[in-house]
Coordinates of C-alpha atoms in Angstrom, one line a residue:
Y10 CA -0.7 18.5 -10.4
N11 CA -1.4 21.8 -8.6
E12 CA -2.6 19.7 -5.6
Y13 CA 0.8 17.9 -5.7
K14 CA 2.7 21.2 -5.7
S15 CA 0.7 22.5 -2.8
Y16 CA 1.4 19.3 -0.9
L17 CA 5.1 19.7 -1.4
R18 CA 5.1 23.3 -0.1
M19 CA 3.1 22.2 3.0
A20 CA 5.5 19.2 3.6
E21 CA 8.5 21.4 3.4
V22 CA 7.2 23.7 6.1
K23 CA 6.1 20.9 8.4
A24 CA 9.2 18.9 8.2
S25 CA 11.8 21.6 8.1
N26 CA 13.5 20.4 11.3
T27 CA 13.6 16.7 10.5
T28 CA 17.0 15.7 9.3
I29 CA 17.9 12.3 7.8
I30 CA 21.4 10.9 7.6
E31 CA 21.7 7.3 6.4
T32 CA 23.9 5.1 4.3
G33 CA 22.8 2.2 2.1
Q34 CA 23.6 -0.1 -0.7
C35 CA 22.1 -2.3 -3.5
L36 CA 21.6 -6.0 -3.0
C37 CA 24.8 -7.1 -4.7
R38 CA 26.8 -4.4 -2.8
A39 CA 28.3 -2.9 -5.9
V40 CA 26.7 0.4 -5.2
E41 CA 26.7 2.3 -2.0
F42 CA 25.2 5.7 -1.1
R43 CA 24.7 8.3 1.5
V44 CA 21.6 10.4 2.0
E45 CA 21.8 13.6 4.2
G46 CA 19.1 16.2 4.1
V47 CA 15.7 17.4 5.3
Q48 CA 13.0 14.8 5.4
W49 CA 9.8 16.2 3.9
V50 CA 7.5 13.2 3.7
N51 CA 7.5 9.5 4.7
C52 CA 4.7 7.6 3.1
Y53 CA 3.4 4.7 1.1
C54 CA 2.8 5.9 -2.4
H55 CA 0.3 4.0 -4.6
C56 CA 0.7 6.0 -7.9
R57 CA 1.8 4.3 -11.1
S58 CA 4.8 6.6 -11.5
C59 CA 6.3 5.1 -8.3
S60 CA 4.9 1.6 -8.4
R61 CA 5.5 0.3 -11.9
P62 CA 9.3 0.9 -12.1
I63 CA 9.7 -0.8 -8.7
G64 CA 7.3 -3.6 -9.5
M65 CA 5.2 -3.3 -6.4
S66 CA 2.5 -1.2 -4.9
P67 CA 2.6 0.7 -2.7
V68 CA 6.2 1.9 -2.5
H69 CA 7.6 3.1 0.8
L70 CA 9.3 6.5 0.1
I71 CA 11.1 9.0 2.2
M72 CA 11.2 12.4 0.3
V73 CA 14.4 14.3 1.1
S74 CA 15.4 17.8 0.1
P75 CA 17.4 18.9 -1.7
K76 CA 18.0 16.5 -4.6
T77 CA 21.7 16.7 -3.9
S78 CA 21.1 15.0 -0.5
F79 CA 21.6 11.6 -2.3
K80 CA 25.1 10.8 -3.2
I81 CA 26.7 7.6 -4.7
T82 CA 29.8 6.8 -2.6
K83 CA 30.9 3.6 -4.3
G84 CA 30.2 2.0 -7.7
Q85 CA 29.0 5.0 -9.8
E86 CA 29.9 2.9 -12.9
H87 CA 27.2 0.4 -11.9
V88 CA 24.5 3.0 -11.6
R89 CA 21.8 3.4 -14.3
T90 CA 19.4 6.4 -14.6
V91 CA 16.2 5.8 -16.6
E92 CA 13.3 8.0 -17.6
G93 CA 10.1 7.2 -15.9
Q94 CA 6.5 8.4 -16.5
G95 CA 6.4 12.1 -17.3
R96 CA 9.2 13.9 -15.6
M97 CA 10.1 11.1 -13.2
R98 CA 13.6 9.7 -13.2
H99 CA 14.7 6.5 -11.5
Q100 CA 18.2 5.4 -10.5
G101 CA 19.3 1.8 -9.7
C102 CA 22.1 -0.7 -9.9
K103 CA 22.8 -2.1 -13.4
R104 CA 24.1 -5.4 -11.9
C105 CA 21.4 -6.5 -9.6
G106 CA 18.5 -4.2 -10.5
T107 CA 18.0 -2.7 -7.0
P108 CA 16.2 0.6 -7.2
L109 CA 18.2 3.4 -5.3
C110 CA 16.2 6.6 -5.7
Q111 CA 13.8 8.6 -7.8
W112 CA 13.2 12.3 -8.5
L113 CA 11.3 14.7 -10.7
N114 CA 13.3 16.2 -13.6
S115 CA 12.6 19.8 -12.6
E116 CA 14.4 22.9 -11.6
M117 CA 11.5 24.3 -9.6
E118 CA 12.3 24.9 -5.9
T119 CA 9.1 23.1 -4.8
E120 CA 10.3 20.0 -6.6
N121 CA 13.9 20.0 -5.3
F122 CA 13.7 16.6 -3.6
V123 CA 14.8 13.0 -4.1
D124 CA 12.7 9.9 -3.0
V125 CA 14.8 7.2 -1.2
Y126 CA 13.7 3.7 -0.3
P127 CA 14.3 2.8 3.4
T128 CA 14.6 -0.9 2.5
T129 CA 18.1 0.0 1.0
F130 CA 19.4 1.6 4.2
H131 CA 22.0 -0.1 6.4
L132 CA 19.6 -1.0 9.2
E133 CA 20.8 -4.4 10.4
Q134 CA 20.2 -4.6 14.1
G135 CA 21.4 -8.0 15.1
E136 CA 18.6 -10.6 15.5
R137 CA 16.0 -8.0 14.6
S138 CA 17.4 -8.0 11.1
C139 CA 16.2 -5.0 9.1
T140 CA 13.4 -3.7 11.3
L141 CA 12.8 -0.1 10.5
P142 CA 13.4 2.4 13.3
V143 CA 10.2 4.2 14.3
K144 CA 11.5 7.4 12.7
Y145 CA 11.4 5.7 9.3
L146 CA 8.0 4.1 9.6
P147 CA 5.5 5.5 7.0
T148 CA 3.0 8.1 8.4
K149 CA 0.4 8.0 5.6
H150 CA -0.8 6.6 2.3
V151 CA -0.8 8.9 -0.8
N152 CA -2.5 8.3 -4.1
Y153 CA -4.6 5.7 -2.4
E154 CA -7.2 5.8 -5.2
N155 CA -4.6 3.9 -7.3
R156 CA -4.1 1.1 -4.8
H157 CA -4.2 -2.5 -5.9
Y158 CA -6.2 -3.5 -2.8
D159 CA -7.5 -2.0 0.5
W160 CA -5.0 -1.6 3.4
N161 CA -6.6 -2.1 6.8
D162 CA -4.0 -0.2 8.8
N163 CA -4.4 2.9 11.0
L164 CA -2.5 5.3 8.7
P165 CA -4.3 8.2 7.2
K166 CA -5.1 7.6 3.5
F167 CA -5.3 10.3 0.9
A168 CA -7.0 9.9 -2.5
A169 CA -4.1 12.0 -3.9
F170 CA -2.0 14.2 -1.6
P171 CA -2.8 15.8 1.8
P172 CA -4.3 17.8 3.2
N173 CA -7.4 17.2 1.0
G174 CA -9.0 14.0 0.0
L175 CA -8.8 12.0 3.2
V176 CA -10.5 8.6 2.7
D177 CA -11.2 5.5 4.6
N178 CA -9.6 2.1 4.0
Q179 CA -12.0 1.4 1.1
G180 CA -10.9 4.7 -0.6
P181 CA -13.0 7.0 -2.8
N182 CA -15.7 5.7 -5.1
K183 CA -14.5 7.3 -8.3
T184 CA -12.5 6.7 -11.4
H185 CA -8.8 6.2 -10.8
K186 CA -6.5 9.0 -11.9
I187 CA -2.8 9.0 -12.7
Y188 CA -0.7 11.8 -11.1
F189 CA 2.4 13.3 -12.7

């Protein structure tokens, strides 16, 4: 956990000039949102706290600060918040089940962020459909030791959180851990 807190502090310093402003919606369009804040991290996360509620691994997350960066602009009555593993909270649409965001239930300044899912952004680009702009492509894998299978891409992979624990595509040879 201390490794995670250290990572968040480092991320805040490195990304302090990167702003994200996007709108998005759930699949059934009952819920719409706006996110506007400082982008801390853009990654694939393989941890169980992120993966199990979404039903897939890894989960592409963009960590944005502060938590209040994420606002429901339509359909608040269709939003459900559920408790996740540990202090994790997840928010999604009650009607269609689309995950909207997640955050740690904490008042600590180093944990003042919300994770958003770029797949829910309004990114339609004509015939390119929902191709992510370069600025939203993930830059690393975190919690790679919890992966379901090896990823043979060129992104850096961290057993837990950067800057320590950089591993190759086959990951570390040790027992899997759960973080959070």
